PDB file of C-alpha atoms and ligand atoms in Angstrom:
ATOM      1  CA  MET W   1       0.332  -4.521  20.432  1.00 83.00           C
ATOM      2  CA  GLU W   2       3.840  -3.212  20.051  1.00 94.00           C
ATOM      3  CA  GLU W   3       4.150   0.229  18.529  1.00 96.00           C
ATOM      4  CA  ARG W   4       6.165   0.466  15.313  1.00 97.00           C
ATOM      5  CA  LYS W   5       9.331   2.484  15.852  1.00 97.00           C
ATOM      6  CA  THR W   6      10.829   2.345  12.351  1.00 98.00           C
ATOM      7  CA  CYS W   7       9.529   2.184   8.780  1.00 98.00           C
ATOM      8  CA  ASP W   8       8.973  -1.352   7.464  1.00 98.00           C
ATOM      9  CA  VAL W   9      10.891  -0.552   4.265  1.00 97.00           C
ATOM     10  CA  CYS W  10      13.519   2.156   4.830  1.00 96.00           C
ATOM     11  CA  HIS W  11      13.881   1.769   8.636  1.00 96.00           C
ATOM     12  CA  SER W  12      13.604   5.514   9.130  1.00 97.00           C
ATOM     13  CA  ASN W  13      12.295   6.454  12.576  1.00 96.00           C
ATOM     14  CA  PHE W  14      10.504   9.500  11.186  1.00 97.00           C
ATOM     15  CA  LEU W  15       7.032   7.998  11.387  1.00 97.00           C
ATOM     16  CA  ARG W  16       4.034  10.293  11.733  1.00 97.00           C
ATOM     17  CA  LYS W  17       0.646   9.067  12.925  1.00 96.00           C
ATOM     18  CA  ILE W  18      -2.051   9.974  10.410  1.00 95.00           C
ATOM     19  CA  SER W  19      -5.811  10.053  10.287  1.00 91.00           C
ATOM     20  CA  PHE W  20      -6.211   7.992   7.150  1.00 89.00           C
ATOM     21  CA  CYS W  21      -9.599   6.316   7.243  1.00 90.00           C
ATOM     22  CA  ARG W  22     -13.226   6.978   8.099  1.00 88.00           C
ATOM     23  CA  THR W  23     -13.427   4.249  10.769  1.00 90.00           C
ATOM     24  CA  GLN W  24     -10.433   3.061  12.765  1.00 92.00           C
ATOM     25  CA  ILE W  25     -10.357  -0.478  14.154  1.00 92.00           C
ATOM     26  CA  GLN W  26      -8.191  -1.954  16.912  1.00 92.00           C
ATOM     27  CA  GLN W  27      -7.581  -5.428  15.536  1.00 92.00           C
ATOM     28  CA  LEU W  28      -8.342  -7.627  12.554  1.00 93.00           C
ATOM     29  CA  LYS W  29     -10.862 -10.471  12.404  1.00 90.00           C
ATOM     30  CA  ALA W  30     -11.187 -13.170   9.732  1.00 87.00           C
ATOM     31  CA  GLU W  31     -14.070 -11.362   7.958  1.00 87.00           C
ATOM     32  CA  ASP W  32     -11.905  -8.225   7.726  1.00 87.00           C
ATOM     33  CA  VAL W  33      -9.368  -9.912   5.452  1.00 88.00           C
ATOM     34  CA  ARG W  34     -11.807 -11.469   2.955  1.00 86.00           C
ATOM     35  CA  VAL W  35     -11.115 -10.666  -0.710  1.00 82.00           C
ATOM     36  CA  THR W  36     -14.705  -9.397  -1.039  1.00 77.00           C
ATOM     37  CA  ASN W  37     -14.715  -7.326   2.164  1.00 84.00           C
ATOM     38  CA  LYS W  38     -16.559  -4.060   1.447  1.00 79.00           C
ATOM     39  CA  ASP W  39     -15.736  -2.106   4.621  1.00 81.00           C
ATOM     40  CA  TYR W  40     -14.388   0.795   2.603  1.00 84.00           C
ATOM     41  CA  GLY W  41     -12.766   3.488   4.726  1.00 88.00           C
ATOM     42  CA  LYS W  42     -12.116   1.117   7.648  1.00 91.00           C
ATOM     43  CA  SER W  43      -8.565   0.301   8.732  1.00 94.00           C
ATOM     44  CA  LEU W  44      -6.093  -0.129  11.544  1.00 96.00           C
ATOM     45  CA  ALA W  45      -4.378   3.022  12.852  1.00 96.00           C
ATOM     46  CA  MET W  46      -1.826   4.118  10.264  1.00 97.00           C
ATOM     47  CA  ALA W  47       1.432   6.059  10.150  1.00 97.00           C
ATOM     48  CA  VAL W  48       3.332   7.545   7.228  1.00 97.00           C
ATOM     49  CA  CYS W  49       7.093   7.358   6.845  1.00 98.00           C
ATOM     50  CA  GLN W  50       8.432  10.887   6.397  1.00 97.00           C
ATOM     51  CA  ASP W  51      11.378   9.543   4.401  1.00 97.00           C
ATOM     52  CA  CYS W  52      10.001   7.063   1.849  1.00 97.00           C
ATOM     53  CA  GLY W  53       6.293   7.958   2.089  1.00 97.00           C
ATOM     54  CA  LEU W  54       5.035   4.435   2.829  1.00 98.00           C
ATOM     55  CA  ILE W  55       1.755   4.338   4.757  1.00 97.00           C
ATOM     56  CA  GLN W  56       1.857   1.447   7.225  1.00 98.00           C
ATOM     57  CA  PRO W  57       0.237   0.244  10.478  1.00 97.00           C
ATOM     58  CA  GLN W  58       1.162   2.185  13.632  1.00 97.00           C
ATOM     59  CA  HIS W  59       1.638  -1.151  15.382  1.00 97.00           C
ATOM     60  CA  LEU W  60       3.692  -4.166  14.395  1.00 97.00           C
ATOM     61  CA  ILE W  61       1.676  -6.997  12.857  1.00 96.00           C
ATOM     62  CA  ASP W  62       2.247 -10.524  14.115  1.00 95.00           C
ATOM     63  CA  PRO W  63       2.693 -12.665  10.971  1.00 95.00           C
ATOM     64  CA  HIS W  64       1.379 -15.832  12.613  1.00 94.00           C
ATOM     65  CA  SER W  65      -1.876 -14.290  13.887  1.00 94.00           C
ATOM     66  CA  LEU W  66      -2.437 -12.661  10.500  1.00 95.00           C
ATOM     67  CA  GLY W  67      -1.579 -15.899   8.680  1.00 94.00           C
ATOM     68  CA  LYS W  68      -4.183 -17.730  10.769  1.00 94.00           C
ATOM     69  CA  LEU W  69      -6.910 -15.270   9.669  1.00 93.00           C
ATOM     70  CA  TYR W  70      -6.030 -15.850   6.011  1.00 93.00           C
ATOM     71  CA  HIS W  71      -5.759 -19.605   6.457  1.00 93.00           C
ATOM     72  CA  GLU W  72      -9.179 -20.139   8.016  1.00 88.00           C
ATOM     73  CA  GLY W  73     -11.472 -17.516   6.492  1.00 83.00           C
ATOM     74  CA  ASN W  74     -14.343 -18.380   4.164  1.00 83.00           C
ATOM     75  CA  ASP W  75     -15.304 -16.206   1.239  1.00 81.00           C
ATOM     76  CA  ALA W  76     -18.123 -17.749  -0.784  1.00 79.00           C
ATOM     77  CA  GLU W  77     -18.720 -14.520  -2.736  1.00 75.00           C
ATOM     78  CA  TYR W  78     -15.119 -14.596  -3.988  1.00 78.00           C
ATOM     79  CA  VAL W  79     -15.307 -18.266  -4.948  1.00 79.00           C
ATOM     80  CA  HIS W  80     -18.453 -17.552  -7.038  1.00 78.00           C
ATOM     81  CA  SER W  81     -16.591 -14.899  -9.035  1.00 77.00           C
ATOM     82  CA  ALA W  82     -13.193 -16.637  -8.989  1.00 80.00           C
ATOM     83  CA  SER W  83     -13.238 -17.918 -12.546  1.00 80.00           C
ATOM     84  CA  LEU W  84     -14.188 -14.515 -13.991  1.00 75.00           C
ATOM     85  CA  ARG W  85     -11.523 -12.701 -11.949  1.00 78.00           C
ATOM     86  CA  GLY W  86      -8.868 -15.299 -12.797  1.00 81.00           C
ATOM     87  CA  GLN W  87      -9.537 -15.231 -16.547  1.00 85.00           C
ATOM     88  CA  SER W  88      -9.196 -11.463 -16.574  1.00 85.00           C
ATOM     89  CA  ASN W  89      -5.909 -11.708 -14.633  1.00 89.00           C
ATOM     90  CA  TYR W  90      -4.727 -14.374 -17.070  1.00 90.00           C
ATOM     91  CA  ARG W  91      -5.227 -12.110 -20.105  1.00 90.00           C
ATOM     92  CA  GLN W  92      -3.193  -9.296 -18.533  1.00 92.00           C
ATOM     93  CA  ILE W  93      -0.454 -11.457 -17.023  1.00 95.00           C
ATOM     94  CA  SER W  94      -0.029 -13.658 -20.077  1.00 94.00           C
ATOM     95  CA  ARG W  95       0.408 -10.558 -22.266  1.00 94.00           C
ATOM     96  CA  ILE W  96       2.963  -9.031 -19.855  1.00 96.00           C
ATOM     97  CA  ILE W  97       5.030 -12.243 -19.654  1.00 96.00           C
ATOM     98  CA  LYS W  98       5.132 -12.516 -23.466  1.00 95.00           C
ATOM     99  CA  ARG W  99       6.288  -8.911 -23.715  1.00 96.00           C
ATOM    100  CA  TYR W 100       8.835  -8.728 -20.874  1.00 96.00           C
ATOM    101  CA  ASP W 101      10.020 -12.317 -20.510  1.00 94.00           C
ATOM    102  CA  PRO W 102       9.342 -14.198 -23.776  1.00 93.00           C
ATOM    103  CA  SER W 103      11.640 -17.087 -22.829  1.00 94.00           C
ATOM    104  CA  CYS W 104       9.790 -17.712 -19.530  1.00 95.00           C
ATOM    105  CA  SER W 105       9.371 -21.371 -18.692  1.00 94.00           C
ATOM    106  CA  SER W 106       8.712 -21.386 -14.948  1.00 96.00           C
ATOM    107  CA  PHE W 107       6.107 -19.398 -13.076  1.00 97.00           C
ATOM    108  CA  LEU W 108       4.982 -18.914  -9.475  1.00 98.00           C
ATOM    109  CA  GLU W 109       1.885 -17.091  -8.309  1.00 97.00           C
ATOM    110  CA  VAL W 110       2.015 -15.813  -4.730  1.00 98.00           C
ATOM    111  CA  GLY W 111      -1.507 -15.565  -3.300  1.00 96.00           C
ATOM    112  CA  ALA W 112      -3.030 -17.697  -6.042  1.00 96.00           C
ATOM    113  CA  GLY W 113      -6.598 -17.481  -4.656  1.00 93.00           C
ATOM    114  CA  SER W 114      -8.895 -19.792  -6.587  1.00 91.00           C
ATOM    115  CA  GLY W 115      -6.034 -21.029  -8.780  1.00 94.00           C
ATOM    116  CA  THR W 116      -7.674 -19.892 -12.043  1.00 93.00           C
ATOM    117  CA  LEU W 117      -4.579 -18.047 -13.294  1.00 95.00           C
ATOM    118  CA  VAL W 118      -2.305 -20.968 -12.375  1.00 96.00           C
ATOM    119  CA  SER W 119      -4.593 -23.465 -14.116  1.00 95.00           C
ATOM    120  CA  LEU W 120      -4.695 -21.390 -17.340  1.00 94.00           C
ATOM    121  CA  LEU W 121      -0.928 -20.808 -17.419  1.00 95.00           C
ATOM    122  CA  LYS W 122      -0.296 -24.524 -16.933  1.00 94.00           C
ATOM    123  CA  ASN W 123      -1.265 -24.955 -20.584  1.00 90.00           C
ATOM    124  CA  GLU W 124       1.581 -22.653 -21.644  1.00 91.00           C
ATOM    125  CA  TYR W 125       4.574 -23.137 -19.348  1.00 92.00           C
ATOM    126  CA  ALA W 126       6.567 -26.169 -18.216  1.00 88.00           C
ATOM    127  CA  GLN W 127       6.543 -25.355 -14.500  1.00 96.00           C
ATOM    128  CA  VAL W 128       3.617 -23.452 -12.980  1.00 97.00           C
ATOM    129  CA  ASP W 129       3.218 -23.304  -9.193  1.00 98.00           C
ATOM    130  CA  GLY W 130       0.960 -21.393  -6.857  1.00 98.00           C
ATOM    131  CA  ILE W 131       0.944 -20.733  -3.140  1.00 98.00           C
ATOM    132  CA  GLU W 132      -2.179 -19.666  -1.286  1.00 96.00           C
ATOM    133  CA  PRO W 133      -2.675 -19.277   2.476  1.00 96.00           C
ATOM    134  CA  ASN W 134      -6.448 -19.912   2.457  1.00 94.00           C
ATOM    135  CA  ILE W 135      -7.354 -23.572   2.824  1.00 94.00           C
ATOM    136  CA  SER W 136     -10.816 -23.298   1.230  1.00 93.00           C
ATOM    137  CA  PHE W 137      -9.364 -21.606  -1.891  1.00 93.00           C
ATOM    138  CA  CYS W 138      -6.845 -24.453  -2.209  1.00 96.00           C
ATOM    139  CA  GLU W 139      -9.694 -26.967  -1.947  1.00 94.00           C
ATOM    140  CA  PHE W 140     -11.607 -25.060  -4.622  1.00 93.00           C
ATOM    141  CA  ALA W 141      -8.556 -25.139  -6.937  1.00 95.00           C
ATOM    142  CA  ARG W 142      -8.188 -28.881  -6.382  1.00 97.00           C
ATOM    143  CA  ASP W 143     -11.878 -29.610  -7.065  1.00 95.00           C
ATOM    144  CA  ALA W 144     -12.449 -27.147  -9.930  1.00 93.00           C
ATOM    145  CA  TYR W 145      -9.136 -27.403 -11.799  1.00 94.00           C
ATOM    146  CA  THR W 146      -7.429 -30.499 -10.326  1.00 96.00           C
ATOM    147  CA  ILE W 147      -4.388 -28.440  -9.412  1.00 96.00           C
ATOM    148  CA  ALA W 148      -2.476 -28.569  -6.144  1.00 97.00           C
ATOM    149  CA  LEU W 149      -1.736 -25.120  -4.782  1.00 97.00           C
ATOM    150  CA  LYS W 150       0.664 -25.160  -1.867  1.00 98.00           C
ATOM    151  CA  ASN W 151      -1.360 -24.111   1.162  1.00 97.00           C
ATOM    152  CA  VAL W 152       1.045 -21.586   2.642  1.00 97.00           C
ATOM    153  CA  GLY W 153       1.472 -17.818   2.851  1.00 96.00           C
ATOM    154  CA  ILE W 154       4.549 -16.059   1.486  1.00 96.00           C
ATOM    155  CA  GLU W 155       5.884 -15.505   5.036  1.00 92.00           C
ATOM    156  CA  ASP W 156       6.204 -19.253   5.642  1.00 94.00           C
ATOM    157  CA  PHE W 157       6.990 -20.424   2.105  1.00 96.00           C
ATOM    158  CA  GLN W 158      10.383 -22.067   1.725  1.00 95.00           C
ATOM    159  CA  THR W 159      11.940 -23.125  -1.555  1.00 96.00           C
ATOM    160  CA  ASP W 160      15.421 -23.638  -2.974  1.00 94.00           C
ATOM    161  CA  ARG W 161      14.391 -23.113  -6.565  1.00 96.00           C
ATOM    162  CA  THR W 162      14.056 -19.952  -8.611  1.00 97.00           C
ATOM    163  CA  TYR W 163      11.444 -18.971 -11.204  1.00 97.00           C
ATOM    164  CA  ASP W 164      11.468 -17.028 -14.480  1.00 97.00           C
ATOM    165  CA  CYS W 165       8.382 -15.123 -13.400  1.00 97.00           C
ATOM    166  CA  VAL W 166       6.823 -14.506  -9.980  1.00 98.00           C
ATOM    167  CA  VAL W 167       3.409 -12.830  -9.846  1.00 98.00           C
ATOM    168  CA  ALA W 168       1.871 -11.311  -6.720  1.00 98.00           C
ATOM    169  CA  LEU W 169      -1.437  -9.570  -7.412  1.00 95.00           C
ATOM    170  CA  ASP W 170      -2.885  -7.621  -4.488  1.00 93.00           C
ATOM    171  CA  VAL W 171      -0.573  -9.348  -2.022  1.00 96.00           C
ATOM    172  CA  LEU W 172       1.990  -6.733  -0.963  1.00 97.00           C
ATOM    173  CA  GLU W 173      -0.600  -4.599   0.838  1.00 97.00           C
ATOM    174  CA  HIS W 174      -1.976  -7.580   2.788  1.00 96.00           C
ATOM    175  CA  VAL W 175       1.092  -9.073   4.439  1.00 97.00           C
ATOM    176  CA  ALA W 176       2.532  -8.506   7.921  1.00 97.00           C
ATOM    177  CA  SER W 177       5.705  -7.001   6.421  1.00 98.00           C
ATOM    178  CA  ALA W 178       5.839  -5.703   2.837  1.00 98.00           C
ATOM    179  CA  ASP W 179       9.627  -5.660   3.134  1.00 98.00           C
ATOM    180  CA  ARG W 180       9.886  -9.371   4.012  1.00 97.00           C
ATOM    181  CA  CYS W 181       7.410 -10.223   1.236  1.00 97.00           C
ATOM    182  CA  MET W 182       9.435  -8.368  -1.400  1.00 98.00           C
ATOM    183  CA  GLY W 183      12.662  -9.907  -0.079  1.00 97.00           C
ATOM    184  CA  LYS W 184      11.241 -13.399  -0.498  1.00 97.00           C
ATOM    185  CA  ILE W 185       9.970 -12.661  -4.006  1.00 97.00           C
ATOM    186  CA  ALA W 186      13.372 -11.230  -5.017  1.00 97.00           C
ATOM    187  CA  ALA W 187      15.126 -14.333  -3.662  1.00 97.00           C
ATOM    188  CA  MET W 188      13.018 -16.556  -5.931  1.00 97.00           C
ATOM    189  CA  LEU W 189      13.903 -14.690  -9.141  1.00 97.00           C
ATOM    190  CA  GLY W 190      16.375 -16.268 -11.540  1.00 94.00           C
ATOM    191  CA  PRO W 191      19.035 -14.133 -13.324  1.00 90.00           C
ATOM    192  CA  SER W 192      16.808 -12.681 -16.071  1.00 92.00           C
ATOM    193  CA  ALA W 193      13.477 -13.270 -14.326  1.00 97.00           C
ATOM    194  CA  ILE W 194      10.689 -10.740 -13.841  1.00 97.00           C
ATOM    195  CA  ALA W 195       8.261 -10.165 -10.993  1.00 98.00           C
ATOM    196  CA  ILE W 196       4.819  -8.679 -11.624  1.00 98.00           C
ATOM    197  CA  ILE W 197       3.564  -6.994  -8.494  1.00 98.00           C
ATOM    198  CA  GLY W 198       0.099  -5.468  -8.359  1.00 96.00           C
ATOM    199  CA  THR W 199      -0.798  -3.058  -5.578  1.00 97.00           C
ATOM    200  CA  PRO W 200      -3.124  -0.039  -5.178  1.00 96.00           C
ATOM    201  CA  ASP W 201      -1.671   3.438  -5.770  1.00 96.00           C
ATOM    202  CA  VAL W 202      -2.384   5.765  -2.857  1.00 95.00           C
ATOM    203  CA  GLU W 203      -1.525   8.804  -4.991  1.00 94.00           C
ATOM    204  CA  SER W 204      -4.071   7.928  -7.662  1.00 91.00           C
ATOM    205  CA  PHE W 205      -6.881  10.263  -8.687  1.00 90.00           C
ATOM    206  CA  ALA W 206      -9.503   7.981  -7.108  1.00 86.00           C
ATOM    207  CA  SER W 207      -7.632   7.918  -3.790  1.00 90.00           C
ATOM    208  CA  ARG W 208      -7.605  11.722  -3.741  1.00 90.00           C
ATOM    209  CA  LEU W 209     -11.228  11.933  -4.838  1.00 89.00           C
ATOM    210  CA  PHE W 210     -12.469   9.834  -1.909  1.00 85.00           C
ATOM    211  CA  PRO W 211     -10.227  10.821   1.028  1.00 87.00           C
ATOM    212  CA  GLY W 212     -10.730   8.428   3.940  1.00 88.00           C
ATOM    213  CA  LYS W 213     -13.147   6.176   2.072  1.00 84.00           C
ATOM    214  CA  TRP W 214     -11.379   5.177  -1.151  1.00 89.00           C
ATOM    215  CA  TRP W 215     -12.354   1.566  -1.939  1.00 85.00           C
ATOM    216  CA  HIS W 216      -8.812   0.345  -1.368  1.00 92.00           C
ATOM    217  CA  ILE W 217      -8.897   1.603   2.226  1.00 93.00           C
ATOM    218  CA  ARG W 218     -10.196  -1.544   3.878  1.00 93.00           C
ATOM    219  CA  PRO W 219      -9.235  -3.524   6.982  1.00 94.00           C
ATOM    220  CA  GLY W 220      -7.091  -6.130   5.214  1.00 95.00           C
ATOM    221  CA  HIS W 221      -4.926  -3.531   3.491  1.00 96.00           C
ATOM    222  CA  LEU W 222      -1.949  -2.750   5.723  1.00 97.00           C
ATOM    223  CA  TYR W 223       0.506  -1.033   3.358  1.00 97.00           C
ATOM    224  CA  TYR W 224      -0.291   1.765   0.922  1.00 97.00           C
ATOM    225  CA  PHE W 225       2.323   2.453  -1.734  1.00 97.00           C
ATOM    226  CA  HIS W 226       2.845   5.195  -4.264  1.00 96.00           C
ATOM    227  CA  LYS W 227       5.398   5.054  -7.041  1.00 95.00           C
ATOM    228  CA  ARG W 228       8.256   6.461  -4.930  1.00 95.00           C
ATOM    229  CA  SER W 229       7.818   4.117  -1.955  1.00 97.00           C
ATOM    230  CA  PHE W 230       7.392   1.107  -4.257  1.00 97.00           C
ATOM    231  CA  LEU W 231      10.606   1.942  -6.118  1.00 97.00           C
ATOM    232  CA  ARG W 232      12.426   2.375  -2.802  1.00 97.00           C
ATOM    233  CA  LEU W 233      11.348  -1.111  -1.726  1.00 98.00           C
ATOM    234  CA  ALA W 234      12.234  -2.652  -5.094  1.00 98.00           C
ATOM    235  CA  ALA W 235      15.676  -0.989  -5.136  1.00 97.00           C
ATOM    236  CA  LYS W 236      16.422  -2.426  -1.705  1.00 97.00           C
ATOM    237  CA  TYR W 237      16.410  -5.875  -3.333  1.00 97.00           C
ATOM    238  CA  ASN W 238      18.261  -4.757  -6.471  1.00 96.00           C
ATOM    239  CA  LEU W 239      15.074  -4.776  -8.525  1.00 97.00           C
ATOM    240  CA  SER W 240      14.441  -2.106 -11.122  1.00 96.00           C
ATOM    241  CA  LEU W 241      11.192  -1.138 -12.747  1.00 97.00           C
ATOM    242  CA  VAL W 242      10.984  -2.182 -16.396  1.00 97.00           C
ATOM    243  CA  GLY W 243       7.299  -1.496 -16.907  1.00 97.00           C
ATOM    244  CA  SER W 244       4.119  -0.377 -15.200  1.00 95.00           C
ATOM    245  CA  GLU W 245       0.499  -0.451 -16.216  1.00 94.00           C
ATOM    246  CA  PHE W 246      -2.883  -0.054 -14.606  1.00 91.00           C
ATOM    247  CA  PHE W 247      -4.546  -3.166 -13.288  1.00 85.00           C
ATOM    248  CA  SER W 248      -8.054  -3.981 -14.433  1.00 76.00           C
ATOM    249  CA  TRP W 249     -10.541  -6.414 -12.996  1.00 69.00           C
ATOM    250  CA  GLU W 250     -13.415  -8.321 -14.457  1.00 69.00           C
ATOM    251  CA  LEU W 251     -16.165  -8.594 -11.875  1.00 68.00           C
ATOM    252  CA  PRO W 252     -19.841  -9.617 -11.807  1.00 70.00           C
ATOM    253  CA  LEU W 253     -22.074  -6.564 -12.309  1.00 71.00           C
ATOM    254  CA  GLY W 254     -23.978  -7.388  -9.087  1.00 76.00           C
ATOM    255  CA  TYR W 255     -20.752  -7.285  -7.050  1.00 72.00           C
ATOM    256  CA  VAL W 256     -19.917  -3.849  -8.448  1.00 67.00           C
ATOM    257  CA  VAL W 257     -23.442  -2.509  -7.747  1.00 70.00           C
ATOM    258  CA  ASP W 258     -23.298  -3.810  -4.146  1.00 76.00           C
ATOM    259  CA  SER W 259     -19.838  -2.244  -3.707  1.00 75.00           C
ATOM    260  CA  ILE W 260     -21.070   1.145  -4.970  1.00 73.00           C
ATOM    261  CA  GLN W 261     -23.962   1.007  -2.487  1.00 74.00           C
ATOM    262  CA  ARG W 262     -21.490   0.337   0.344  1.00 75.00           C
ATOM    263  CA  LEU W 263     -19.278   3.189  -0.813  1.00 74.00           C
ATOM    264  CA  ILE W 264     -22.101   5.736  -1.013  1.00 77.00           C
ATOM    265  CA  PHE W 265     -24.524   4.646   1.729  1.00 76.00           C
ATOM    266  CA  GLY W 266     -22.254   2.600   4.007  1.00 78.00           C
ATOM    267  CA  LYS W 267     -24.592  -0.391   3.558  1.00 77.00           C
ATOM    268  CA  VAL W 268     -26.145  -2.552   0.866  1.00 80.00           C
ATOM    269  CA  TRP W 269     -29.825  -1.545   0.573  1.00 77.00           C
ATOM    270  CA  MET W 270     -30.688  -4.055  -2.106  1.00 77.00           C
ATOM    271  CA  LYS W 271     -28.497  -7.056  -2.949  1.00 79.00           C
ATOM    272  CA  PHE W 272     -27.675  -7.579  -6.605  1.00 68.00           C
ATOM    273  CA  ASP W 273     -25.092 -10.319  -6.058  1.00 74.00           C
ATOM    274  CA  ALA W 274     -27.094 -12.814  -8.135  1.00 73.00           C
ATOM    275  CA  CYS W 275     -26.390 -10.717 -11.260  1.00 72.00           C
ATOM    276  CA  ARG W 276     -23.294 -12.306 -12.808  1.00 73.00           C
ATOM    277  CA  ILE W 277     -22.988 -10.284 -16.029  1.00 71.00           C
ATOM    278  CA  PRO W 278     -19.224  -9.643 -16.408  1.00 75.00           C
ATOM    279  CA  LEU W 279     -18.032  -6.055 -16.163  1.00 67.00           C
ATOM    280  CA  ARG W 280     -14.493  -4.986 -16.988  1.00 74.00           C
ATOM    281  CA  LEU W 281     -13.219  -2.249 -14.693  1.00 71.00           C
ATOM    282  CA  CYS W 282     -10.065  -0.186 -14.789  1.00 73.00           C
ATOM    283  CA  LEU W 283     -10.162   2.580 -12.194  1.00 78.00           C
ATOM    284  CA  PHE W 284      -6.566   3.769 -12.775  1.00 83.00           C
ATOM    285  CA  ASP W 285      -5.807   3.396  -9.074  1.00 90.00           C
ATOM    286  CA  SER W 286      -3.984   0.085  -8.922  1.00 92.00           C
ATOM    287  CA  ARG W 287      -0.697  -0.635 -10.665  1.00 94.00           C
ATOM    288  CA  LEU W 288       0.975  -3.692 -12.070  1.00 96.00           C
ATOM    289  CA  ASN W 289       4.692  -3.065 -11.602  1.00 97.00           C
ATOM    290  CA  ILE W 290       7.044  -5.213 -13.645  1.00 98.00           C
ATOM    291  CA  VAL W 291      10.477  -5.468 -12.020  1.00 98.00           C
ATOM    292  CA  LYS W 292      13.701  -7.194 -12.970  1.00 96.00           C
ATOM    293  CA  LYS W 293      16.983  -7.847 -11.173  1.00 89.00           C
ATOM    294  CA  GLY W 294      19.769  -5.354 -11.726  1.00 76.00           C
TER     295      GLY W 294
HETATM  296 ZN1  LIG Z 301      10.231   4.616   4.991  1.00 54.91          ZN
END
């Protein structure tokens, strides 16, 4: 693997290797990038940019190898909770669009997962598209909601059109290059369009409370932003922050209990995944950033 010489975002060569996680891994496998992966505190070797503060992999990530892992992986646990997660996302995203872009008529979700958000927004907007690199999630969306997500990751997505709103929830930290991802999102925004970009906040209270084993430190997460590094990336593409709020999830209670066991004991002693009672969680450690051109 080729060592990274400059920061993905600001191209500074002041990168410092850091001990960031509890368990360091050499390379990623398909199970590492699952949505429901619970290997908290496990990640690739990381470096921090001394200029913009972005935490990023010490080695360059090959977008095609990474794309293959996302394309092929199976994640039955995610699919079981997809509808619950998607409905919760819908409530937040729908409210944000109405507030920040009331004349929105076209929408794209990057990393649409199960397609629940796309299927719910289709009732409200003229043009609603979704792209999703995982083939089994696209099949689920087709069978459950009769919608056709485009089976492609943001790195390979090509379009000539622009949208009034582009949403990327928990995408920016997963891609081979956060800079390329943001550049592509910016290019798809129309003149008064907004982008809603959700990503964990590495300066949050929870991140500081659990150094090295915060639940957002996991193998599939490659970029860790705080407010300053996110704004630096946005500004690079002439995007300014017009709003920010904490992201909340709705998850099955059993999933949360299993995750807490993994966090505390490093393993799941007793599986509660059959318990599907919905639980709304806001841990104040993941932000929805609303950005606009200009
Ligand atoms: Zn930098």
